[in-house]
Coordinates of C-alpha atoms in Angstrom, one line a residue:
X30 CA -17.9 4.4 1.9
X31 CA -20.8 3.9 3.9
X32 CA -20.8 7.0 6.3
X33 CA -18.3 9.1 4.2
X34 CA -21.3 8.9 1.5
X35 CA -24.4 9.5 4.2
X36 CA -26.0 12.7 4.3
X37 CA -28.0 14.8 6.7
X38 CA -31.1 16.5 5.2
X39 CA -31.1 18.7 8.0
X40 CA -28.2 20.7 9.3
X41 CA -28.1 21.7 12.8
X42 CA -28.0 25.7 13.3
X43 CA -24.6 27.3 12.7
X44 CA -22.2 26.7 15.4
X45 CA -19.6 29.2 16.9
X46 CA -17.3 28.8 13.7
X47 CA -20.2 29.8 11.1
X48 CA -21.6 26.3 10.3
X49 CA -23.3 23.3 10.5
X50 CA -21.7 19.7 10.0
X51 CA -22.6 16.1 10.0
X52 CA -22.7 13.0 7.2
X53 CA -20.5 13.1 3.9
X54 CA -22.6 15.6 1.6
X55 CA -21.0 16.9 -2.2
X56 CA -20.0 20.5 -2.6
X57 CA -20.2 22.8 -5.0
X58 CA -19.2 26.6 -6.0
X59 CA -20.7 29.4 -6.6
X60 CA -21.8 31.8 -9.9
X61 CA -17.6 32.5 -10.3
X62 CA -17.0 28.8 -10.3
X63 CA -19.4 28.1 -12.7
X64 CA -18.8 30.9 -15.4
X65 CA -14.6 30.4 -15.5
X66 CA -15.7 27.0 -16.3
X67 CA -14.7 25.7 -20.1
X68 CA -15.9 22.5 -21.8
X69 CA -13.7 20.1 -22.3
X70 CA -13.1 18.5 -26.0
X71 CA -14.1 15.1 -26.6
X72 CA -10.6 13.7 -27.1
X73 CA -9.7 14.4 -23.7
X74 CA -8.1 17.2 -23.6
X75 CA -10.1 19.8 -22.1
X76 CA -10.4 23.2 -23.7
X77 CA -8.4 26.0 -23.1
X78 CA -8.6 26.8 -19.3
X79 CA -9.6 23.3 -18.2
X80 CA -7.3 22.4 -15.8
X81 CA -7.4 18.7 -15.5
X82 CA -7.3 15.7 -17.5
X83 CA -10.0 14.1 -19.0
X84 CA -10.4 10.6 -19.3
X85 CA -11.6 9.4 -23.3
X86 CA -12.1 6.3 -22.6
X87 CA -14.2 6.2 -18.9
X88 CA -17.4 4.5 -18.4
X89 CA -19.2 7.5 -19.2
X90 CA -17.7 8.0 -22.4
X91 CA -17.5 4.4 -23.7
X92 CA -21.6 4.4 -23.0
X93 CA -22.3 7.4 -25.0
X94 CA -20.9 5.0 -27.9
X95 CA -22.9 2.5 -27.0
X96 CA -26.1 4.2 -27.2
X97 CA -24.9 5.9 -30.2
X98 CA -24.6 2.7 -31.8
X99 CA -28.2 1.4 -30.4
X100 CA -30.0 4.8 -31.8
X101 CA -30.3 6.6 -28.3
X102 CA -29.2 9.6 -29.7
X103 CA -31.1 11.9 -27.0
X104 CA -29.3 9.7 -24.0
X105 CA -26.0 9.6 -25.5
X106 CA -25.9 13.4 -25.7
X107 CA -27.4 14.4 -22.3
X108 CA -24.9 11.7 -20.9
X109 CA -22.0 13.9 -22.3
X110 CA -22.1 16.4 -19.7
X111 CA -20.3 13.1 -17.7
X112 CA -18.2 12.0 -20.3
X113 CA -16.8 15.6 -21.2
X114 CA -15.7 16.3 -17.6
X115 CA -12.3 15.6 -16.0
X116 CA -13.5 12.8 -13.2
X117 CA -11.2 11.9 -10.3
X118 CA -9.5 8.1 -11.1
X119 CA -9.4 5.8 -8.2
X120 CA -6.9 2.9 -9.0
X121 CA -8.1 -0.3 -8.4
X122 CA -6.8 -3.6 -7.0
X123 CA -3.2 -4.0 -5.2
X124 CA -1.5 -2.6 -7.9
X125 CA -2.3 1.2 -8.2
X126 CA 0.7 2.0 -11.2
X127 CA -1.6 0.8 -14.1
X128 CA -4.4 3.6 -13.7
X129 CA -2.1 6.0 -12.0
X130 CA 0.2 6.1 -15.2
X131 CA -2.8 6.0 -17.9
X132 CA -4.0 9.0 -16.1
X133 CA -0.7 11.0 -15.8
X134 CA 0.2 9.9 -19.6
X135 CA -3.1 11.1 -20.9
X136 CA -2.8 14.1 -18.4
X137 CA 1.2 15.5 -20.1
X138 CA -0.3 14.6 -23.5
X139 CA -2.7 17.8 -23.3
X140 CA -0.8 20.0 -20.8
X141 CA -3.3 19.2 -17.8
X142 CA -3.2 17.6 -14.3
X143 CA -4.6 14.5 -13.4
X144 CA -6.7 14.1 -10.3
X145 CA -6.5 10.9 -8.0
X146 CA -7.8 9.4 -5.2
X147 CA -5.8 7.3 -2.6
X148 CA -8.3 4.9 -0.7
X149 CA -6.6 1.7 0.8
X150 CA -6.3 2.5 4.0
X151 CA -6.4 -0.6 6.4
X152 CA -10.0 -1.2 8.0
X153 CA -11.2 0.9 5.5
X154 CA -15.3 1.8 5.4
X155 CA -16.0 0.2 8.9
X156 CA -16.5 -2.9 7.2
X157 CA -18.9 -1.0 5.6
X158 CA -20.2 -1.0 1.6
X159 CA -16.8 -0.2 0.2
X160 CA -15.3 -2.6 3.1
X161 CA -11.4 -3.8 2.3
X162 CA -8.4 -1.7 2.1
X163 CA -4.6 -3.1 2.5
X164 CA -4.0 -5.8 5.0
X165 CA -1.5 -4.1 7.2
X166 CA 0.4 -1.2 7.6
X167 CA 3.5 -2.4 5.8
X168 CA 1.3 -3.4 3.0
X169 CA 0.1 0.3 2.9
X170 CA 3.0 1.8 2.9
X171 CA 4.3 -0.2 -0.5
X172 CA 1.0 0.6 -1.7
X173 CA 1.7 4.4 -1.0
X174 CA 5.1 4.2 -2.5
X175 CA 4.0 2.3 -6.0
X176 CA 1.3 5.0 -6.0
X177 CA 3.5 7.7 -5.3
X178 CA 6.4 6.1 -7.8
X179 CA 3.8 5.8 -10.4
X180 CA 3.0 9.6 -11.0
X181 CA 6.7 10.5 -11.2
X182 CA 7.5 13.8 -11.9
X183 CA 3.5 14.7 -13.8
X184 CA 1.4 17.5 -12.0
X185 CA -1.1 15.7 -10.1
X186 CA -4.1 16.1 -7.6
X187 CA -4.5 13.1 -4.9
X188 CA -7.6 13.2 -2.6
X189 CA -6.1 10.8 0.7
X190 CA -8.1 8.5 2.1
X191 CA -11.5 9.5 1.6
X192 CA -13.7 9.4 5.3
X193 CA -10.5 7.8 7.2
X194 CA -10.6 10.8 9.3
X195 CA -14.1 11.5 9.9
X196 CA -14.8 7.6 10.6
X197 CA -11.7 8.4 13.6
X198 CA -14.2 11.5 14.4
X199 CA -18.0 9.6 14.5
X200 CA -16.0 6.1 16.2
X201 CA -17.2 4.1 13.8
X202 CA -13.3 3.0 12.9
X203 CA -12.4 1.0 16.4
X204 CA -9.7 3.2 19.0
X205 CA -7.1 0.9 18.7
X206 CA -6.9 1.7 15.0
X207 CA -6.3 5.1 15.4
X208 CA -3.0 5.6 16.2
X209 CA -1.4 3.0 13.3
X210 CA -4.3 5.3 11.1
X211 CA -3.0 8.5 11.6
X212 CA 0.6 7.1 11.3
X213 CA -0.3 5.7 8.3
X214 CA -1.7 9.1 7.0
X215 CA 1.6 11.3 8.0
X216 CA 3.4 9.1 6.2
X217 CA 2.0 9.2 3.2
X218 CA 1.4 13.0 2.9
X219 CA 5.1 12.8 3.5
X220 CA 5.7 10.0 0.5
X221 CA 3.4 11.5 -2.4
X222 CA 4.6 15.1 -1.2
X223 CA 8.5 14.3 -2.4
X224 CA 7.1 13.6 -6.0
X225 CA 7.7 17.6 -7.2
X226 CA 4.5 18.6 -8.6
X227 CA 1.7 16.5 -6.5
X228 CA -0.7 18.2 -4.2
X229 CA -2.0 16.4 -1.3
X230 CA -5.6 17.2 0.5
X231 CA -6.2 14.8 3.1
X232 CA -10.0 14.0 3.0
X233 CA -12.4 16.0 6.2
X234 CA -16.0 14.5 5.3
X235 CA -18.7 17.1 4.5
X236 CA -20.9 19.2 6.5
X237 CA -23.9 16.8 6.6
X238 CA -21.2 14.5 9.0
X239 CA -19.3 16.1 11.6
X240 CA -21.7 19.0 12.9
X241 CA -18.7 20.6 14.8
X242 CA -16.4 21.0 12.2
X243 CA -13.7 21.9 15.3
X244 CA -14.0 18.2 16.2
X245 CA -11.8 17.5 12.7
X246 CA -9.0 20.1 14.3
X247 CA -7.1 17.5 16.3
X248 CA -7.1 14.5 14.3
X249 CA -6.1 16.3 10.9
X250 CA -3.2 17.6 12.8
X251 CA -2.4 14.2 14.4
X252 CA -2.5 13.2 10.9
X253 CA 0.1 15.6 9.6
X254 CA -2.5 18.3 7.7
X255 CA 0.4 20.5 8.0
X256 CA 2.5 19.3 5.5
X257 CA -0.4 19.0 2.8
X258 CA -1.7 21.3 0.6
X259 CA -5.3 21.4 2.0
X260 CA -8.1 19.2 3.0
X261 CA -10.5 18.1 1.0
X262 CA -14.5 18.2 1.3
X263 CA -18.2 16.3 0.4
X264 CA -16.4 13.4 -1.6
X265 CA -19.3 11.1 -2.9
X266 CA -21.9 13.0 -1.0
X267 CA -24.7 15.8 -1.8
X268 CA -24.6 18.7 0.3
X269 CA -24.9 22.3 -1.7
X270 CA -21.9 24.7 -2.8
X271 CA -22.5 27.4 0.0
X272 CA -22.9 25.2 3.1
X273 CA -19.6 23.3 2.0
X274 CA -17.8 26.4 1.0
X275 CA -18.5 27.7 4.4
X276 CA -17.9 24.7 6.0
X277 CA -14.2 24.4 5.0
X278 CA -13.3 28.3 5.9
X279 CA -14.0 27.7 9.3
X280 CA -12.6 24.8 9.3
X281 CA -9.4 26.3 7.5
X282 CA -9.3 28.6 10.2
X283 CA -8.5 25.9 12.9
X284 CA -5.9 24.5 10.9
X285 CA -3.4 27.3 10.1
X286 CA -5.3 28.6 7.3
X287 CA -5.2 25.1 5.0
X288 CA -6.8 25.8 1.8
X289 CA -9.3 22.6 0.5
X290 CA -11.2 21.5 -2.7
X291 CA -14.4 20.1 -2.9
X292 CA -16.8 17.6 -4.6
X293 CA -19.3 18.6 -6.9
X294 CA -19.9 16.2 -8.7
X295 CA -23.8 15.0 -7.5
X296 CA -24.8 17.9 -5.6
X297 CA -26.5 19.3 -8.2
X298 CA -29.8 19.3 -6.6
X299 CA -28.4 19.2 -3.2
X300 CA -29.2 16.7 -0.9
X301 CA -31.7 14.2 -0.7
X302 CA -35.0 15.7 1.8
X303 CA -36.9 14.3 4.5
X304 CA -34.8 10.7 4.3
X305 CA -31.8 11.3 7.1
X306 CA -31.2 7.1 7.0
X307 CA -30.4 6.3 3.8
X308 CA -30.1 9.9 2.0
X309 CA -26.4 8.9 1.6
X310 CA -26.9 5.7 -1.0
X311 CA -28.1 6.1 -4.5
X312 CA -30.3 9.2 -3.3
X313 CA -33.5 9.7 -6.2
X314 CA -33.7 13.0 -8.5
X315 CA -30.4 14.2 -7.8
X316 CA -28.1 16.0 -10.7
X317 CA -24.6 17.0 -11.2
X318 CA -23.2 20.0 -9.8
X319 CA -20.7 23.0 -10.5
X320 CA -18.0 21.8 -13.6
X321 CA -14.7 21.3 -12.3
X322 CA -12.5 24.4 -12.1
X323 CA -9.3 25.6 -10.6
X324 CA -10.6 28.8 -11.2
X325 CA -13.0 30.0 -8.4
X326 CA -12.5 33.4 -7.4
X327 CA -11.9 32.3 -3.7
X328 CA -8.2 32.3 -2.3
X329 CA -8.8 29.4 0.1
X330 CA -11.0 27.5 -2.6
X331 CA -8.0 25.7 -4.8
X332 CA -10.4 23.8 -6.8
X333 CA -13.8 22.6 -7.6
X334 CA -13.4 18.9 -8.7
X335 CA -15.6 15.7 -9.3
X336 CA -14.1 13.3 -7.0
X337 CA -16.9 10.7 -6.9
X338 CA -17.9 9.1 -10.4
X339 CA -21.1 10.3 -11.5
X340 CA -22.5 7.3 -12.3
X341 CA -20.9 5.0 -9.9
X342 CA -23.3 3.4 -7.1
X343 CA -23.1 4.2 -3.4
X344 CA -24.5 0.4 -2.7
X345 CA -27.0 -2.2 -3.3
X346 CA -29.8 0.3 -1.9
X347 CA -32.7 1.4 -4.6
X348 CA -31.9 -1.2 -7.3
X349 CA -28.1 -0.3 -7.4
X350 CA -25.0 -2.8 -7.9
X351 CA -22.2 -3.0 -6.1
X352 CA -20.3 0.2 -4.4
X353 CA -18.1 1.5 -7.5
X354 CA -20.0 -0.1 -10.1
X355 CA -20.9 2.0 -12.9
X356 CA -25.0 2.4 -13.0
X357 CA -25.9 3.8 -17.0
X358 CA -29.8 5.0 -15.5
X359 CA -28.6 6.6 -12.3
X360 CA -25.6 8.7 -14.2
X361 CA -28.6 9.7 -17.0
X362 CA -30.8 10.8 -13.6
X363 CA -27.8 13.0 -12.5
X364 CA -26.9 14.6 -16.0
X365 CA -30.7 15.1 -17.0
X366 CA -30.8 17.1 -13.6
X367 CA -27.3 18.9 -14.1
X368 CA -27.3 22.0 -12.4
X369 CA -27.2 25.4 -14.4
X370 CA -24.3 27.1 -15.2

């Protein structure tokens, strides 16, 4: 997610609405957020007042066993402040059922909700690092509907499409794709919305991206924003709690008062200074951010949630694997750097 995961160092002054926009940036909430926040046990079911399902068995988790085993007793703990947090599960390959149900099951087993992310959508990324996506429409649509099948009747979180609308916004996604895009879009908030306890926020980039967030308006609506729950903001990017909190009233404001949830997960530190060309990919010295919530004191603010894998890389920029690969040193960086409660 090339652009969706860029980041502006500098925002422009605040516009009319009361902000600033631009590249994809992460989130964050404020000193409410942070204090209704509970940790989670390590058999993943989070405490009492954790809201959403943590995964026993992630990346994250299975490396704080291997360096257990090796004797890197410091690591292992300072890496538990990934492995104890509910993370967002993005199902792989053409089959999405497999990690959508391991995720629900382990979610019903403790009482909690799982959070997931849809990102297939055709000419996804621009052809960018996280390139791919379904074939064709059609192909989308069954992919929608196993995804959709797959969670049933559990309470569940799904995060649409990730940049699709902001890449519509910045023209990097090609005009004779938008049309079939925000199509595609309607009719899947209209799919996963008939399973009776999802909620839907149809991804709006950060405010390092878009600087006027009123430039969003039209295509969420073309998109069918109405009929989800929200919008959702900074997935995989860096930008600080306020500036994104602020960024998604005004941009609630324009459409009908939509509430959103944001990404916290690496905004710890905000986001990367003095580098606006490749801030976005495997930025140096940043930490996580705010612990997930759905408990933060702001009535338009449903949730606080890390959407993008601490850990996983943006790219093959500064030393990284592949886009979605899990990277052991960069997720120790971000936890060693974890913002303060």
């Amino acid at each position: 997610m090339h652009r969706l995961l860029r980041t502006f160092t500098a925002l422009a002054a605040l516009t009319a609405l009361g902000l600033t926009a631009g590249c994809s940036s992460d989130s964050g909430s404020g000193p409410q957020e942070a204090s209704a926040v509970r940790g989670p046990a390590t058999d993943g079911t989070p405490a009492p007042g954790g809201a959403f399902w943590v995964d026993p068995d992630s990346a994250a988790a299975r490396q704080v066993k291997q360096w257990q085993a090796q004797g890197r007793d410091r690591d292992a703990e300072v890496l538990k402040r990934i492995s104890e947090q509910p993370v967002a599960v993005w199902p792989a390959g053409d089959d999405p059922a497999p990690d959508i149900k391991e995720a629900t099951g382990g979610a019903a087993a403790g009482g909690r909700t799982a959070v997931l992310v849809a990102y297939n959508i055709p000419h996804r990324d621009c052809g960018q690092h996280s390139a791919g996506g379904a074939g064709s429409a059609d192909y989308y649509r069954s992919w929608v509907n196993a995804f959709a099948d797959a969670i049933g009747t559990s309470p569940a979180v799904v995060v649409l499409e990730p940049d699709a609308i902001p890449h519509i916004v910045d023209g990097c996604t090609p005009a004779e794709y938008h049309a079939d895009r925000f199509s595609l879009l309607s009719e899947a908030i209209e799919r996963l919305k008939r399973q009776p306890k999802v909620k839907v926020y149809l991804d709006a980039g950060n405010p390092g991206w878009i600087s006027d967030a009123r430039k969003l308006t039209g295509p969420l609506r073309k998109a069918g924003i109405e009929r989800a729950d929200g919008f959702s903001l900074n997935v995989s990017n860096f930008q600080d709690d306020e500036t994104t909190k602020a960024y998604g009233k005004a941009l609630s404001a324009t459409v009908g008062g939509k509430h959103f949830v944001m990404d916290t997960s690496r905004n710890g530190k905000g986001p990367l200074a003095g580098d606006r060309q490749d801030a976005w990919c495997n930025p140096p010295g940043r930490g996580l951010g705010t612990p997930p919530t759905d408990r933060t004191g702001d009535p338009l603010l449903d949730a606080v949630l890390w959407i993008k894998r601490p850990g996983d890389s943006d790219g093959p920029c500064r030393g990284g694997p592949a886009a979605g690969q899990w990277w052991p040193d960069y997720a120790l960086g971000l936890a060693r750097n974890a913002k303060e409660a």
